mmCIF file of C-alpha atoms in Angstrom:
data_model
loop_
_atom_site.group_PDB
_atom_site.id
_atom_site.type_symbol
_atom_site.label_atom_id
_atom_site.label_comp_id
_atom_site.label_asym_id
_atom_site.label_seq_id
_atom_site.Cartn_x
_atom_site.Cartn_y
_atom_site.Cartn_z
ATOM 1 C CA UNK A 494 49.928 14.181 54.121
ATOM 2 C CA UNK A 495 52.177 14.622 51.062
ATOM 3 C CA UNK A 496 52.940 17.430 48.861
ATOM 4 C CA UNK A 497 51.479 16.892 44.822
ATOM 5 C CA UNK A 498 51.151 18.578 41.486
ATOM 6 C CA UNK A 499 47.920 20.940 41.756
ATOM 7 C CA UNK A 500 44.484 19.228 41.348
ATOM 8 C CA UNK A 501 41.137 20.846 41.010
ATOM 9 C CA UNK A 502 38.354 19.244 41.513
ATOM 10 C CA UNK A 503 35.435 20.034 38.837
ATOM 11 C CA UNK A 504 31.567 18.839 39.025
ATOM 12 C CA UNK A 505 30.569 19.593 35.417
ATOM 13 C CA UNK A 506 32.378 19.264 31.723
ATOM 14 C CA UNK A 507 32.191 22.887 30.889
ATOM 15 C CA UNK A 508 34.399 23.730 34.135
ATOM 16 C CA UNK A 509 37.191 21.709 32.285
ATOM 17 C CA UNK A 510 38.375 24.433 30.388
ATOM 18 C CA UNK A 511 38.765 26.749 33.515
ATOM 19 C CA UNK A 512 40.461 23.743 35.573
ATOM 20 C CA UNK A 513 43.395 23.177 32.777
ATOM 21 C CA UNK A 514 44.028 26.850 33.081
ATOM 22 C CA UNK A 515 44.467 26.986 36.540
ATOM 23 C CA UNK A 516 46.721 24.038 36.657
ATOM 24 C CA UNK A 517 48.661 25.590 33.646
ATOM 25 C CA UNK A 518 49.159 28.566 35.212
ATOM 26 C CA UNK A 519 50.098 27.047 38.634
ATOM 27 C CA UNK A 520 52.715 24.564 37.123
ATOM 28 C CA UNK A 521 54.137 27.411 34.866
ATOM 29 C CA UNK A 522 54.555 29.980 37.434
ATOM 30 C CA UNK A 523 54.795 29.281 40.848
ATOM 31 C CA UNK A 524 57.618 28.917 42.946
ATOM 32 C CA UNK A 525 59.111 25.980 44.890
ATOM 33 C CA UNK A 526 59.182 27.406 48.252
ATOM 34 C CA UNK A 527 55.839 29.873 48.203
ATOM 35 C CA UNK A 528 53.007 29.976 50.373
ATOM 36 C CA UNK A 529 50.417 26.881 49.391
ATOM 37 C CA UNK A 530 48.242 28.298 46.201
ATOM 38 C CA UNK A 531 49.871 31.369 45.921
ATOM 39 C CA UNK A 532 50.700 32.354 42.521
ATOM 40 C CA UNK A 533 52.015 35.200 40.556
ATOM 41 C CA UNK A 534 48.987 37.231 39.410
ATOM 42 C CA UNK A 535 51.011 38.830 36.401
ATOM 43 C CA UNK A 536 54.286 37.084 34.585
ATOM 44 C CA UNK A 537 56.493 37.932 32.053
ATOM 45 C CA UNK A 538 55.088 37.748 28.512
ATOM 46 C CA UNK A 539 58.333 35.970 27.208
ATOM 47 C CA UNK A 540 57.883 33.338 30.241
ATOM 48 C CA UNK A 541 53.949 32.928 28.729
ATOM 49 C CA UNK A 542 55.437 32.365 25.503
ATOM 50 C CA UNK A 543 57.782 29.440 26.453
ATOM 51 C CA UNK A 544 54.494 28.013 28.411
ATOM 52 C CA UNK A 545 52.325 27.782 25.384
ATOM 53 C CA UNK A 546 55.152 26.498 23.339
ATOM 54 C CA UNK A 547 55.776 23.805 25.799
ATOM 55 C CA UNK A 548 51.882 23.520 26.237
ATOM 56 C CA UNK A 549 51.308 23.177 22.463
ATOM 57 C CA UNK A 550 54.176 20.620 21.714
ATOM 58 C CA UNK A 551 53.437 18.142 24.385
ATOM 59 C CA UNK A 552 49.788 18.389 23.653
ATOM 60 C CA UNK A 553 49.913 18.043 20.026
ATOM 61 C CA UNK A 554 52.831 15.236 20.495
ATOM 62 C CA UNK A 555 54.853 17.359 17.697
ATOM 63 C CA UNK A 556 58.606 18.579 17.383
ATOM 64 C CA UNK A 557 57.380 21.391 15.606
ATOM 65 C CA UNK A 558 56.895 24.321 18.239
ATOM 66 C CA UNK A 559 55.390 28.118 17.694
ATOM 67 C CA UNK A 560 57.671 30.457 15.733
ATOM 68 C CA UNK A 561 58.420 34.075 16.843
ATOM 69 C CA UNK A 562 55.887 35.231 14.621
ATOM 70 C CA UNK A 563 53.358 33.189 16.076
ATOM 71 C CA UNK A 564 54.217 34.915 19.380
ATOM 72 C CA UNK A 565 53.491 38.190 17.783
ATOM 73 C CA UNK A 566 50.218 37.499 16.963
ATOM 74 C CA UNK A 567 49.043 35.718 20.260
ATOM 75 C CA UNK A 568 50.841 38.993 22.112
ATOM 76 C CA UNK A 569 48.383 41.369 19.602
ATOM 77 C CA UNK A 570 45.559 38.939 20.778
ATOM 78 C CA UNK A 571 46.099 39.110 24.260
ATOM 79 C CA UNK A 572 46.909 42.790 24.905
ATOM 80 C CA UNK A 573 44.539 43.544 22.599
ATOM 81 C CA UNK A 574 47.419 46.063 20.928
ATOM 82 C CA UNK A 575 48.014 46.133 17.063
ATOM 83 C CA UNK A 576 50.558 49.334 17.222
ATOM 84 C CA UNK A 577 53.108 47.851 19.624
ATOM 85 C CA UNK A 578 56.208 46.232 17.988
ATOM 86 C CA UNK A 579 57.348 42.393 18.912
ATOM 87 C CA UNK A 580 60.211 43.940 20.844
ATOM 88 C CA UNK A 581 57.590 45.745 22.538
ATOM 89 C CA UNK A 582 55.763 42.865 24.068
ATOM 90 C CA UNK A 583 58.911 41.431 24.964
ATOM 91 C CA UNK A 584 59.125 43.916 27.912
ATOM 92 C CA UNK A 585 55.593 43.629 29.238
ATOM 93 C CA UNK A 586 53.871 41.047 31.712
ATOM 94 C CA UNK A 587 50.765 39.242 31.042
ATOM 95 C CA UNK A 588 48.044 38.940 34.181
ATOM 96 C CA UNK A 589 45.847 36.081 35.015
ATOM 97 C CA UNK A 590 42.604 38.021 34.011
ATOM 98 C CA UNK A 591 44.135 38.702 30.387
ATOM 99 C CA UNK A 592 44.782 34.840 30.309
ATOM 100 C CA UNK A 593 41.848 33.369 31.715
ATOM 101 C CA UNK A 594 39.391 36.017 32.855
ATOM 102 C CA UNK A 595 38.827 38.593 30.621
ATOM 103 C CA UNK A 596 36.406 38.074 27.312
ATOM 104 C CA UNK A 597 38.532 38.789 24.090
ATOM 105 C CA UNK A 598 36.812 42.282 22.344
ATOM 106 C CA UNK A 599 34.091 41.415 20.209
ATOM 107 C CA UNK A 600 34.131 37.457 21.212
ATOM 108 C CA UNK A 601 32.168 35.485 23.817
ATOM 109 C CA UNK A 602 35.549 33.828 24.988
ATOM 110 C CA UNK A 603 38.914 34.163 27.044
ATOM 111 C CA UNK A 604 42.460 33.848 25.505
ATOM 112 C CA UNK A 605 42.715 30.527 27.097
ATOM 113 C CA UNK A 606 39.490 29.051 25.960
ATOM 114 C CA UNK A 607 40.648 29.946 22.237
ATOM 115 C CA UNK A 608 44.224 28.593 22.809
ATOM 116 C CA UNK A 609 42.821 25.319 24.324
ATOM 117 C CA UNK A 610 40.087 25.351 21.229
ATOM 118 C CA UNK A 611 43.268 25.440 18.974
ATOM 119 C CA UNK A 612 45.002 22.744 20.607
ATOM 120 C CA UNK A 613 42.625 20.240 21.048
ATOM 121 C CA UNK A 614 41.750 20.765 17.065
ATOM 122 C CA UNK A 615 45.085 20.555 15.998
ATOM 123 C CA UNK A 616 46.019 17.323 18.113
ATOM 124 C CA UNK A 617 42.821 15.509 16.890
ATOM 125 C CA UNK A 618 42.951 16.522 13.177
ATOM 126 C CA UNK A 619 45.795 18.777 12.216
ATOM 127 C CA UNK A 620 48.831 17.151 13.883
ATOM 128 C CA UNK A 621 50.626 16.019 10.458
ATOM 129 C CA UNK A 622 49.710 19.371 8.642
ATOM 130 C CA UNK A 623 51.287 21.028 11.477
ATOM 131 C CA UNK A 624 54.546 19.345 11.455
ATOM 132 C CA UNK A 625 54.844 19.450 7.957
ATOM 133 C CA UNK A 626 54.544 23.032 8.487
ATOM 134 C CA UNK A 627 51.884 23.536 5.794
ATOM 135 C CA UNK A 628 49.307 25.329 8.362
ATOM 136 C CA UNK A 629 50.657 28.983 9.371
ATOM 137 C CA UNK A 630 47.700 29.013 11.711
ATOM 138 C CA UNK A 631 48.310 31.767 14.352
ATOM 139 C CA UNK A 632 47.894 34.838 11.985
ATOM 140 C CA UNK A 633 45.605 37.616 12.000
ATOM 141 C CA UNK A 634 42.985 37.602 8.915
ATOM 142 C CA UNK A 635 44.178 41.550 8.184
ATOM 143 C CA UNK A 636 47.547 40.183 7.998
ATOM 144 C CA UNK A 637 46.451 37.361 5.896
ATOM 145 C CA UNK A 638 44.907 40.244 3.219
ATOM 146 C CA UNK A 639 48.013 41.959 2.984
ATOM 147 C CA UNK A 640 50.276 38.868 2.289
ATOM 148 C CA UNK A 641 47.422 37.709 -0.122
ATOM 149 C CA UNK A 642 46.662 40.283 -2.028
ATOM 150 C CA UNK A 643 50.055 40.612 -4.052
ATOM 151 C CA UNK A 644 49.788 36.904 -4.955
ATOM 152 C CA UNK A 645 48.865 34.954 -7.985
ATOM 153 C CA UNK A 646 45.024 33.786 -8.134
ATOM 154 C CA UNK A 647 44.209 30.937 -6.129
ATOM 155 C CA UNK A 648 46.974 31.351 -3.823
ATOM 156 C CA UNK A 649 45.920 30.192 -0.307
ATOM 157 C CA UNK A 650 47.072 29.526 3.208
ATOM 158 C CA UNK A 651 45.884 28.197 6.572
ATOM 159 C CA UNK A 652 44.520 29.963 9.813
ATOM 160 C CA UNK A 653 42.929 29.181 12.790
ATOM 161 C CA UNK A 654 39.812 30.981 13.338
ATOM 162 C CA UNK A 655 39.575 34.114 15.016
ATOM 163 C CA UNK A 656 35.727 34.215 15.670
ATOM 164 C CA UNK A 657 34.844 30.230 16.515
ATOM 165 C CA UNK A 658 36.723 28.250 19.224
ATOM 166 C CA UNK A 659 38.560 25.036 17.351
ATOM 167 C CA UNK A 660 38.396 26.187 13.696
ATOM 168 C CA UNK A 661 40.739 26.111 10.926
ATOM 169 C CA UNK A 662 40.264 28.332 7.744
ATOM 170 C CA UNK A 663 41.457 28.658 4.357
ATOM 171 C CA UNK A 664 41.942 31.827 3.215
ATOM 172 C CA UNK A 665 42.693 32.508 -0.550
ATOM 173 C CA UNK A 666 43.004 35.263 -3.296
ATOM 174 C CA UNK A 667 40.607 35.922 -6.323
ATOM 175 C CA UNK A 668 41.977 37.800 -8.983
ATOM 176 C CA UNK A 669 39.747 39.726 -11.193
ATOM 177 C CA UNK A 670 39.891 40.123 -15.062
ATOM 178 C CA UNK A 671 41.144 44.142 -13.940
ATOM 179 C CA UNK A 672 43.709 42.643 -12.187
ATOM 180 C CA UNK A 673 42.276 43.407 -8.510
ATOM 181 C CA UNK A 674 42.323 41.363 -5.860
ATOM 182 C CA UNK A 675 40.080 39.835 -3.168
ATOM 183 C CA UNK A 676 40.935 37.715 -0.149
ATOM 184 C CA UNK A 677 38.164 35.239 0.699
ATOM 185 C CA UNK A 678 37.660 33.052 4.159
ATOM 186 C CA UNK A 679 35.923 29.722 3.596
ATOM 187 C CA UNK A 680 33.983 29.067 6.718
ATOM 188 C CA UNK A 681 36.110 27.287 9.458
ATOM 189 C CA UNK A 682 36.343 23.766 9.552
ATOM 190 C CA UNK A 683 35.475 22.369 13.100
ATOM 191 C CA UNK A 684 36.891 19.030 14.553
ATOM 192 C CA UNK A 685 33.511 17.404 13.600
ATOM 193 C CA UNK A 686 34.157 18.522 9.785
ATOM 194 C CA UNK A 687 37.531 17.153 9.674
ATOM 195 C CA UNK A 688 36.557 13.682 11.167
ATOM 196 C CA UNK A 689 34.088 13.700 8.453
ATOM 197 C CA UNK A 690 36.248 14.658 5.518
ATOM 198 C CA UNK A 691 39.942 15.120 6.185
ATOM 199 C CA UNK A 692 41.464 18.384 5.503
ATOM 200 C CA UNK A 693 43.864 17.425 2.447
ATOM 201 C CA UNK A 694 40.779 16.065 1.117
ATOM 202 C CA UNK A 695 38.805 19.203 1.651
ATOM 203 C CA UNK A 696 41.604 21.627 -0.108
ATOM 204 C CA UNK A 697 41.976 18.982 -3.067
ATOM 205 C CA UNK A 698 38.418 19.221 -3.573
ATOM 206 C CA UNK A 699 38.632 22.859 -3.876
ATOM 207 C CA UNK A 700 39.347 23.935 -7.483
ATOM 208 C CA UNK A 701 39.806 27.537 -6.679
ATOM 209 C CA UNK A 702 43.065 26.522 -4.370
ATOM 210 C CA UNK A 703 45.996 26.110 -6.679
ATOM 211 C CA UNK A 704 49.329 27.541 -4.542
ATOM 212 C CA UNK A 705 49.815 26.998 -0.974
ATOM 213 C CA UNK A 706 51.624 30.187 0.052
ATOM 214 C CA UNK A 707 54.117 31.673 -1.144
ATOM 215 C CA UNK A 708 54.286 29.406 -4.149
ATOM 216 C CA UNK A 709 54.022 25.661 -3.642
ATOM 217 C CA UNK A 710 51.244 23.670 -5.893
ATOM 218 C CA UNK A 711 48.924 22.086 -3.865
ATOM 219 C CA UNK A 712 49.259 18.616 -4.775
ATOM 220 C CA UNK A 713 52.810 18.989 -4.053
ATOM 221 C CA UNK A 714 51.908 20.610 -0.712
ATOM 222 C CA UNK A 715 49.186 18.469 0.617
ATOM 223 C CA UNK A 716 49.446 15.035 -1.666
ATOM 224 C CA UNK A 717 50.668 12.738 1.053
ATOM 225 C CA UNK A 718 47.687 14.167 2.937
ATOM 226 C CA UNK A 719 45.170 12.742 0.272
ATOM 227 C CA UNK A 720 42.719 10.119 0.972
ATOM 228 C CA UNK A 721 44.553 7.033 -0.938
ATOM 229 C CA UNK A 722 40.860 6.022 -2.313
ATOM 230 C CA UNK A 723 40.269 9.593 -4.108
ATOM 231 C CA UNK A 724 44.322 9.967 -5.352
ATOM 232 C CA UNK A 725 43.942 9.288 -9.108
ATOM 233 C CA UNK A 726 40.128 9.766 -9.051
ATOM 234 C CA UNK A 727 38.771 12.018 -11.727
#
């Protein structure tokens, strides 16, 4: 017999997500001299942040990790608490159930299923955009409205969809003639959508998008991501 890294045997592809969660939790939070298969049921949120960041950077193969404001959004999501401060979350612990058992409020999936979908989408379609810091990604729809509502017409940013697994959406502001503003969220793009037409080219196509938040002309921000056959056309 020999000790190994944890292995999970599955019989169907739909078990893959749960298997990855089990292995991630075991690798990150088990003690060296533990009783076999025994892992803590709760871990400090700060340790979870470190784990999610390491997983994200390794999976996406990017040098750009998660930022403090990303952790704040993820904490609000996993704890279902939009009133606590960043400091409040730092003293909390998160359970296995919150990570991979409990369905997120109003959704049909767990926190890990959602996060793993973001990982897969970013790895497959958004690596260069993320590495260039063109995607805020981990930000709530409510906070986006707060940011964009005071910006000029056509200001936009990119965030990961809350309602769909593995989707990225574009939020942009439309300002009426009376000065009132409205923030609209474009239907999320999946990996399948972005394999047909890249995110850069989709942004280029959308005339209502002008400046990437806070104030970068979209051609300046995304020009290097446009498909060359389209550059200079039209």
